[in-house]
PDB file of C-alpha atoms in Angstrom:
ATOM      1  CA  MET A   1     -16.358  92.813  89.127  1.00  0.00           C
ATOM      2  CA  SER A   2     -17.937  88.946  88.418  1.00  0.00           C
ATOM      3  CA  SER A   3     -19.686  87.291  90.792  1.00  0.00           C
ATOM      4  CA  SER A   4     -16.851  84.701  90.069  1.00  0.00           C
ATOM      5  CA  SER A   5     -14.449  86.892  90.385  1.00  0.00           C
ATOM      6  CA  LEU A   6     -15.764  88.502  93.986  1.00  0.00           C
ATOM      7  CA  THR A   7     -16.211  84.905  95.195  1.00  0.00           C
ATOM      8  CA  ALA A   8     -12.587  83.986  94.491  1.00  0.00           C
ATOM      9  CA  SER A   9     -11.610  87.233  96.455  1.00  0.00           C
ATOM     10  CA  LEU A  10     -12.892  86.317  99.357  1.00  0.00           C
ATOM     11  CA  HIS A  11     -11.864  83.260 101.681  1.00  0.00           C
ATOM     12  CA  THR A  12     -12.286  81.986 104.794  1.00  0.00           C
ATOM     13  CA  SER A  13      -9.711  82.775 107.643  1.00  0.00           C
ATOM     14  CA  THR A  14      -9.509  81.421 111.134  1.00  0.00           C
ATOM     15  CA  LEU A  15      -8.659  84.043 113.871  1.00  0.00           C
ATOM     16  CA  ARG A  16      -7.473  83.800 116.962  1.00  0.00           C
ATOM     17  CA  SER A  17      -7.586  86.477 119.473  1.00  0.00           C
ATOM     18  CA  PRO A  18      -6.366  86.823 123.271  1.00  0.00           C
ATOM     19  CA  PHE A  19      -9.741  88.805 124.042  1.00  0.00           C
ATOM     20  CA  VAL A  20     -12.744  87.650 121.968  1.00  0.00           C
ATOM     21  CA  GLY A  21     -11.599  84.057 121.567  1.00  0.00           C
ATOM     22  CA  ASN A  22     -12.152  82.140 118.177  1.00  0.00           C
ATOM     23  CA  LEU A  23     -13.554  83.315 115.074  1.00  0.00           C
ATOM     24  CA  ASN A  24     -14.051  81.102 113.207  1.00  0.00           C
ATOM     25  CA  GLY A  25     -15.345  81.949 109.618  1.00  0.00           C
ATOM     26  CA  PHE A  26     -14.864  85.293 109.583  1.00  0.00           C
ATOM     27  CA  ARG A  27     -14.140  86.333 105.643  1.00  0.00           C
ATOM     28  CA  VAL A  28     -11.437  88.775 104.535  1.00  0.00           C
ATOM     29  CA  SER A  29     -11.869  90.037 101.337  1.00  0.00           C
ATOM     30  CA  SER A  30      -8.627  91.159  99.254  1.00  0.00           C
ATOM     31  CA  VAL A  31      -8.907  93.908  96.584  1.00  0.00           C
ATOM     32  CA  ALA A  32      -6.272  94.418  93.692  1.00  0.00           C
ATOM     33  CA  VAL A  33      -4.707  97.716  94.158  1.00  0.00           C
ATOM     34  CA  ARG A  34      -3.421  99.511  90.784  1.00  0.00           C
ATOM     35  CA  PRO A  35       0.067 101.420  91.105  1.00  0.00           C
ATOM     36  CA  VAL A  36       0.042 104.877  91.766  1.00  0.00           C
ATOM     37  CA  GLY A  37       1.615 107.056  88.943  1.00  0.00           C
ATOM     38  CA  PHE A  38       3.868 110.320  89.442  1.00  0.00           C
ATOM     39  CA  MET A  39       3.754 112.611  86.991  1.00  0.00           C
ATOM     40  CA  ARG A  40       6.940 115.139  86.659  1.00  0.00           C
ATOM     41  CA  LYS A  41       6.569 118.164  85.914  1.00  0.00           C
ATOM     42  CA  THR A  42       9.518 121.054  84.965  1.00  0.00           C
ATOM     43  CA  ILE A  43       9.911 123.814  86.767  1.00  0.00           C
ATOM     44  CA  GLU A  44      11.578 127.148  85.845  1.00  0.00           C
ATOM     45  CA  CYS A  45      14.168 128.993  87.704  1.00  0.00           C
ATOM     46  CA  LYS A  46      13.188 132.559  88.865  1.00  0.00           C
ATOM     47  CA  GLU A  47      15.528 134.985  87.560  1.00  0.00           C
ATOM     48  CA  SER A  48      18.276 136.060  90.329  1.00  0.00           C
ATOM     49  CA  ARG A  49      17.178 139.462  91.829  1.00  0.00           C
ATOM     50  CA  ILE A  50      20.966 140.564  91.767  1.00  0.00           C
ATOM     51  CA  GLY A  51      21.400 139.281  88.263  1.00  0.00           C
ATOM     52  CA  LYS A  52      18.841 140.969  86.608  1.00  0.00           C
ATOM     53  CA  GLN A  53      20.163 144.526  87.818  1.00  0.00           C
ATOM     54  CA  PRO A  54      22.232 146.429  85.320  1.00  0.00           C
ATOM     55  CA  ILE A  55      25.799 147.819  85.522  1.00  0.00           C
ATOM     56  CA  SER A  56      26.820 151.072  84.666  1.00  0.00           C
ATOM     57  CA  VAL A  57      30.272 151.279  82.595  1.00  0.00           C
ATOM     58  CA  PRO A  58      31.942 154.794  83.527  1.00  0.00           C
ATOM     59  CA  SER A  59      33.504 156.752  80.747  1.00  0.00           C
ATOM     60  CA  ASN A  60      36.745 155.922  81.826  1.00  0.00           C
ATOM     61  CA  VAL A  61      36.660 152.133  81.480  1.00  0.00           C
ATOM     62  CA  THR A  62      37.152 150.214  78.515  1.00  0.00           C
ATOM     63  CA  LEU A  63      36.370 146.691  77.997  1.00  0.00           C
ATOM     64  CA  THR A  64      36.699 143.900  75.396  1.00  0.00           C
ATOM     65  CA  MET A  65      34.410 141.531  75.234  1.00  0.00           C
ATOM     66  CA  GLU A  66      36.055 138.114  73.166  1.00  0.00           C
ATOM     67  CA  GLY A  67      33.480 135.003  73.047  1.00  0.00           C
ATOM     68  CA  GLN A  68      33.318 134.275  77.254  1.00  0.00           C
ATOM     69  CA  ASP A  69      35.991 136.187  78.120  1.00  0.00           C
ATOM     70  CA  LEU A  70      35.999 139.788  79.199  1.00  0.00           C
ATOM     71  CA  LYS A  71      38.537 142.358  80.151  1.00  0.00           C
ATOM     72  CA  VAL A  72      38.050 145.574  81.841  1.00  0.00           C
ATOM     73  CA  LYS A  73      40.880 148.126  81.568  1.00  0.00           C
ATOM     74  CA  GLY A  74      40.435 151.473  83.659  1.00  0.00           C
ATOM     75  CA  PRO A  75      42.860 154.664  85.523  1.00  0.00           C
ATOM     76  CA  LEU A  76      43.575 151.790  88.530  1.00  0.00           C
ATOM     77  CA  GLY A  77      44.260 148.537  86.722  1.00  0.00           C
ATOM     78  CA  GLU A  78      43.035 145.745  84.596  1.00  0.00           C
ATOM     79  CA  MET A  79      41.088 142.841  85.225  1.00  0.00           C
ATOM     80  CA  ALA A  80      40.168 139.437  83.082  1.00  0.00           C
ATOM     81  CA  ILE A  81      37.188 136.886  83.568  1.00  0.00           C
ATOM     82  CA  THR A  82      35.794 134.080  82.164  1.00  0.00           C
ATOM     83  CA  TYR A  83      31.667 133.430  81.837  1.00  0.00           C
ATOM     84  CA  PRO A  84      30.273 129.707  82.308  1.00  0.00           C
ATOM     85  CA  ARG A  85      28.461 128.566  79.045  1.00  0.00           C
ATOM     86  CA  GLU A  86      25.391 128.917  81.689  1.00  0.00           C
ATOM     87  CA  VAL A  87      25.772 132.692  81.228  1.00  0.00           C
ATOM     88  CA  LYS A  88      26.423 135.212  78.192  1.00  0.00           C
ATOM     89  CA  LEU A  89      27.195 139.059  78.444  1.00  0.00           C
ATOM     90  CA  GLU A  90      25.237 141.534  76.469  1.00  0.00           C
ATOM     91  CA  LYS A  91      26.285 145.158  76.019  1.00  0.00           C
ATOM     92  CA  GLU A  92      23.624 147.813  75.609  1.00  0.00           C
ATOM     93  CA  ASP A  93      23.418 151.263  74.641  1.00  0.00           C
ATOM     94  CA  GLY A  94      24.562 153.718  77.292  1.00  0.00           C
ATOM     95  CA  GLY A  95      27.170 152.015  78.710  1.00  0.00           C
ATOM     96  CA  ILE A  96      25.234 149.182  79.894  1.00  0.00           C
ATOM     97  CA  LEU A  97      26.072 145.818  80.779  1.00  0.00           C
ATOM     98  CA  ARG A  98      23.867 142.706  81.649  1.00  0.00           C
ATOM     99  CA  VAL A  99      24.781 139.241  82.288  1.00  0.00           C
ATOM    100  CA  ARG A 100      21.798 137.136  81.258  1.00  0.00           C
ATOM    101  CA  LYS A 101      21.352 133.579  81.598  1.00  0.00           C
ATOM    102  CA  ALA A 102      21.737 130.970  78.749  1.00  0.00           C
ATOM    103  CA  VAL A 103      20.225 128.419  79.593  1.00  0.00           C
ATOM    104  CA  GLU A 104      17.229 127.265  82.223  1.00  0.00           C
ATOM    105  CA  THR A 105      18.523 125.391  84.884  1.00  0.00           C
ATOM    106  CA  ARG A 106      19.428 125.270  88.252  1.00  0.00           C
ATOM    107  CA  ARG A 107      23.106 126.163  87.926  1.00  0.00           C
ATOM    108  CA  ALA A 108      22.508 128.683  85.427  1.00  0.00           C
ATOM    109  CA  ASN A 109      20.632 130.692  88.557  1.00  0.00           C
ATOM    110  CA  GLN A 110      23.430 130.308  90.930  1.00  0.00           C
ATOM    111  CA  MET A 111      25.975 131.552  88.301  1.00  0.00           C
ATOM    112  CA  HIS A 112      23.675 134.340  86.888  1.00  0.00           C
ATOM    113  CA  GLY A 113      24.059 136.569  90.652  1.00  0.00           C
ATOM    114  CA  LEU A 114      27.260 135.113  91.120  1.00  0.00           C
ATOM    115  CA  PHE A 115      29.195 136.433  87.519  1.00  0.00           C
ATOM    116  CA  ARG A 116      26.906 139.634  88.387  1.00  0.00           C
ATOM    117  CA  THR A 117      28.688 140.573  91.189  1.00  0.00           C
ATOM    118  CA  LEU A 118      32.134 139.936  90.465  1.00  0.00           C
ATOM    119  CA  THR A 119      31.528 141.919  86.615  1.00  0.00           C
ATOM    120  CA  ASP A 120      30.654 144.920  88.937  1.00  0.00           C
ATOM    121  CA  ASN A 121      33.212 144.409  91.201  1.00  0.00           C
ATOM    122  CA  MET A 122      35.815 144.523  88.316  1.00  0.00           C
ATOM    123  CA  VAL A 123      34.476 147.848  86.939  1.00  0.00           C
ATOM    124  CA  VAL A 124      34.178 149.558  90.018  1.00  0.00           C
ATOM    125  CA  GLY A 125      37.510 148.376  90.626  1.00  0.00           C
ATOM    126  CA  VAL A 126      39.130 149.548  87.949  1.00  0.00           C
ATOM    127  CA  SER A 127      37.401 153.513  88.330  1.00  0.00           C
ATOM    128  CA  LYS A 128      37.614 153.623  91.634  1.00  0.00           C
ATOM    129  CA  GLY A 129      38.950 151.131  94.017  1.00  0.00           C
ATOM    130  CA  PHE A 130      38.211 149.060  97.446  1.00  0.00           C
ATOM    131  CA  GLU A 131      39.487 149.315 100.768  1.00  0.00           C
ATOM    132  CA  LYS A 132      39.699 147.665 104.115  1.00  0.00           C
ATOM    133  CA  LYS A 133      40.654 149.273 107.365  1.00  0.00           C
ATOM    134  CA  LEU A 134      41.927 147.044 110.139  1.00  0.00           C
ATOM    135  CA  GLN A 135      42.697 148.263 113.777  1.00  0.00           C
ATOM    136  CA  LEU A 136      45.443 147.251 116.197  1.00  0.00           C
ATOM    137  CA  VAL A 137      44.078 146.710 119.780  1.00  0.00           C
ATOM    138  CA  GLY A 138      46.091 146.324 122.642  1.00  0.00           C
ATOM    139  CA  VAL A 139      49.052 147.638 124.747  1.00  0.00           C
ATOM    140  CA  GLY A 140      51.959 147.638 122.760  1.00  0.00           C
ATOM    141  CA  TYR A 141      50.410 146.615 119.649  1.00  0.00           C
ATOM    142  CA  ARG A 142      51.410 148.131 116.672  1.00  0.00           C
ATOM    143  CA  ALA A 143      52.186 148.305 112.953  1.00  0.00           C
ATOM    144  CA  THR A 144      54.954 149.919 110.665  1.00  0.00           C
ATOM    145  CA  ILE A 145      55.737 149.733 106.427  1.00  0.00           C
ATOM    146  CA  GLU A 146      59.270 148.624 105.966  1.00  0.00           C
ATOM    147  CA  GLY A 147      59.926 148.471 102.043  1.00  0.00           C
ATOM    148  CA  LYS A 148      57.633 146.354 100.579  1.00  0.00           C
ATOM    149  CA  ASP A 149      56.663 144.741 103.935  1.00  0.00           C
ATOM    150  CA  ILE A 150      54.377 145.512 106.783  1.00  0.00           C
ATOM    151  CA  VAL A 151      55.816 144.719 110.483  1.00  0.00           C
ATOM    152  CA  LEU A 152      53.215 143.975 113.280  1.00  0.00           C
ATOM    153  CA  ASN A 153      54.323 143.441 116.869  1.00  0.00           C
ATOM    154  CA  LEU A 154      51.380 142.032 118.756  1.00  0.00           C
ATOM    155  CA  GLY A 155      52.639 140.482 121.332  1.00  0.00           C
ATOM    156  CA  PHE A 156      54.584 137.600 120.160  1.00  0.00           C
ATOM    157  CA  SER A 157      58.031 137.270 121.178  1.00  0.00           C
ATOM    158  CA  HIS A 158      59.254 138.039 117.787  1.00  0.00           C
ATOM    159  CA  PRO A 159      57.680 140.928 115.449  1.00  0.00           C
ATOM    160  CA  VAL A 160      55.427 139.453 112.584  1.00  0.00           C
ATOM    161  CA  ARG A 161      56.531 140.260 108.936  1.00  0.00           C
ATOM    162  CA  MET A 162      54.241 140.436 105.718  1.00  0.00           C
ATOM    163  CA  GLU A 163      55.207 141.034 102.208  1.00  0.00           C
ATOM    164  CA  ILE A 164      52.586 143.173 100.612  1.00  0.00           C
ATOM    165  CA  PRO A 165      51.121 141.831  97.443  1.00  0.00           C
ATOM    166  CA  THR A 166      51.401 143.230  94.265  1.00  0.00           C
ATOM    167  CA  GLY A 167      48.590 145.648  93.066  1.00  0.00           C
ATOM    168  CA  LEU A 168      47.674 146.821  96.752  1.00  0.00           C
ATOM    169  CA  GLN A 169      48.637 149.294  98.790  1.00  0.00           C
ATOM    170  CA  VAL A 170      48.829 149.825 102.397  1.00  0.00           C
ATOM    171  CA  LYS A 171      48.862 152.582 104.792  1.00  0.00           C
ATOM    172  CA  VAL A 172      49.248 152.973 108.507  1.00  0.00           C
ATOM    173  CA  GLU A 173      48.467 155.806 110.642  1.00  0.00           C
ATOM    174  CA  GLU A 174      48.802 156.206 114.532  1.00  0.00           C
ATOM    175  CA  ASN A 175      50.688 152.905 114.076  1.00  0.00           C
ATOM    176  CA  THR A 176      47.099 151.140 114.839  1.00  0.00           C
ATOM    177  CA  ARG A 177      45.061 151.347 111.967  1.00  0.00           C
ATOM    178  CA  ILE A 178      45.621 150.037 108.982  1.00  0.00           C
ATOM    179  CA  THR A 179      44.597 150.430 105.148  1.00  0.00           C
ATOM    180  CA  VAL A 180      44.402 148.007 102.545  1.00  0.00           C
ATOM    181  CA  SER A 181      43.351 149.188  98.790  1.00  0.00           C
ATOM    182  CA  GLY A 182      43.458 148.621  95.746  1.00  0.00           C
ATOM    183  CA  TYR A 183      41.500 147.445  92.740  1.00  0.00           C
ATOM    184  CA  ASP A 184      41.284 143.535  93.336  1.00  0.00           C
ATOM    185  CA  LYS A 185      37.900 143.431  95.711  1.00  0.00           C
ATOM    186  CA  SER A 186      38.621 139.906  96.476  1.00  0.00           C
ATOM    187  CA  GLU A 187      42.747 140.221  96.866  1.00  0.00           C
ATOM    188  CA  ILE A 188      42.108 142.954  99.663  1.00  0.00           C
ATOM    189  CA  GLY A 189      39.882 140.818 101.204  1.00  0.00           C
ATOM    190  CA  GLN A 190      42.362 138.256 101.595  1.00  0.00           C
ATOM    191  CA  PHE A 191      45.352 140.192 102.502  1.00  0.00           C
ATOM    192  CA  ALA A 192      43.020 142.213 105.165  1.00  0.00           C
ATOM    193  CA  ALA A 193      42.176 138.618 106.838  1.00  0.00           C
ATOM    194  CA  SER A 194      45.940 137.020 106.702  1.00  0.00           C
ATOM    195  CA  ILE A 195      46.312 140.358 108.737  1.00  0.00           C
ATOM    196  CA  ARG A 196      43.988 139.902 111.580  1.00  0.00           C
ATOM    197  CA  LYS A 197      44.586 136.325 111.571  1.00  0.00           C
ATOM    198  CA  TRP A 198      47.589 136.409 113.313  1.00  0.00           C
ATOM    199  CA  ARG A 199      45.463 137.993 116.598  1.00  0.00           C
ATOM    200  CA  PRO A 200      41.784 137.846 116.346  1.00  0.00           C
ATOM    201  CA  PRO A 201      40.191 139.876 118.814  1.00  0.00           C
ATOM    202  CA  GLU A 202      39.685 138.157 121.967  1.00  0.00           C
ATOM    203  CA  PRO A 203      36.011 138.200 123.357  1.00  0.00           C
ATOM    204  CA  TYR A 204      36.940 139.134 127.390  1.00  0.00           C
ATOM    205  CA  LYS A 205      39.163 142.752 126.713  1.00  0.00           C
ATOM    206  CA  GLY A 206      39.091 142.866 123.316  1.00  0.00           C
ATOM    207  CA  LYS A 207      42.557 143.004 122.196  1.00  0.00           C
ATOM    208  CA  GLY A 208      44.121 141.565 119.092  1.00  0.00           C
ATOM    209  CA  VAL A 209      43.221 143.108 115.318  1.00  0.00           C
ATOM    210  CA  LYS A 210      39.876 143.672 114.000  1.00  0.00           C
ATOM    211  CA  TYR A 211      37.869 145.627 111.374  1.00  0.00           C
ATOM    212  CA  ALA A 212      37.034 148.602 111.721  1.00  0.00           C
ATOM    213  CA  ASP A 213      33.469 148.538 111.617  1.00  0.00           C
ATOM    214  CA  GLU A 214      33.898 145.027 113.160  1.00  0.00           C
ATOM    215  CA  ILE A 215      31.568 144.613 116.509  1.00  0.00           C
ATOM    216  CA  VAL A 216      33.315 141.994 119.193  1.00  0.00           C
ATOM    217  CA  ARG A 217      31.008 140.430 121.265  1.00  0.00           C
ATOM    218  CA  ARG A 218      32.591 140.940 124.838  1.00  0.00           C
ATOM    219  CA  LYS A 219      31.897 138.197 127.262  1.00  0.00           C
ATOM    220  CA  GLU A 220      32.317 138.804 131.254  1.00  0.00           C
ATOM    221  CA  GLY A 221      34.987 137.489 133.166  1.00  0.00           C
ATOM    222  CA  LYS A 222      35.035 134.512 135.622  1.00  0.00           C
ATOM    223  CA  ALA A 223      34.015 135.494 139.052  1.00  0.00           C
ATOM    224  CA  GLY A 224      35.789 134.940 141.873  1.00  0.00           C
ATOM    225  CA  LYS A 225      34.774 132.506 144.842  1.00  0.00           C
ATOM    226  CA  LYS A 226      32.355 134.093 147.115  1.00  0.00           C
ATOM    227  CA  LYS A 227      33.007 133.720 150.599  1.00  0.00           C
TER     228      LYS A 227
END
């Protein structure tokens, strides 16, 4: 910096402080500051640990691939799915399916694991099937099958009647144990949740409709007034 510019950058200021009194002739220097720039760097998304796992296709399952559409047919039923443009499906030798990312974006990384799981559920569903078990807990709580409906007695003034969706099978054992089975995992979970919603298990006595593997956290009842 030249002497002229340095002299121009110095100016005299009169400051007053309640502690030290007047400070005359105090020189304050001002220095020009350059703007700081930031460099952007593209970070490659990591591959999903679930998405990169292969899918084993049994011999009794038939696959039909057309572009981004996949149809899966097995002894229990038939299902179809359409993949987004962020992922693609590849078929390898030995009955192995792989779901891969078509582009490197954050959404592609999310869709990778999701559609790998959906594809595996379809293959397992049409070949082996899924099931969800519920249990009725409470005095007088019971369930029966009447035609295509399931009838629940859950302590209301009237029985609850629910139509069984197409493609699902519902079995009742000992009037208190319900088994929902089928090839569509999402439909099974939705119908089982609809049954449980009528009387969720309460935390004091545990009465209600609960999943067979559900653990209900119990609460201690209110104690009476101490004398």
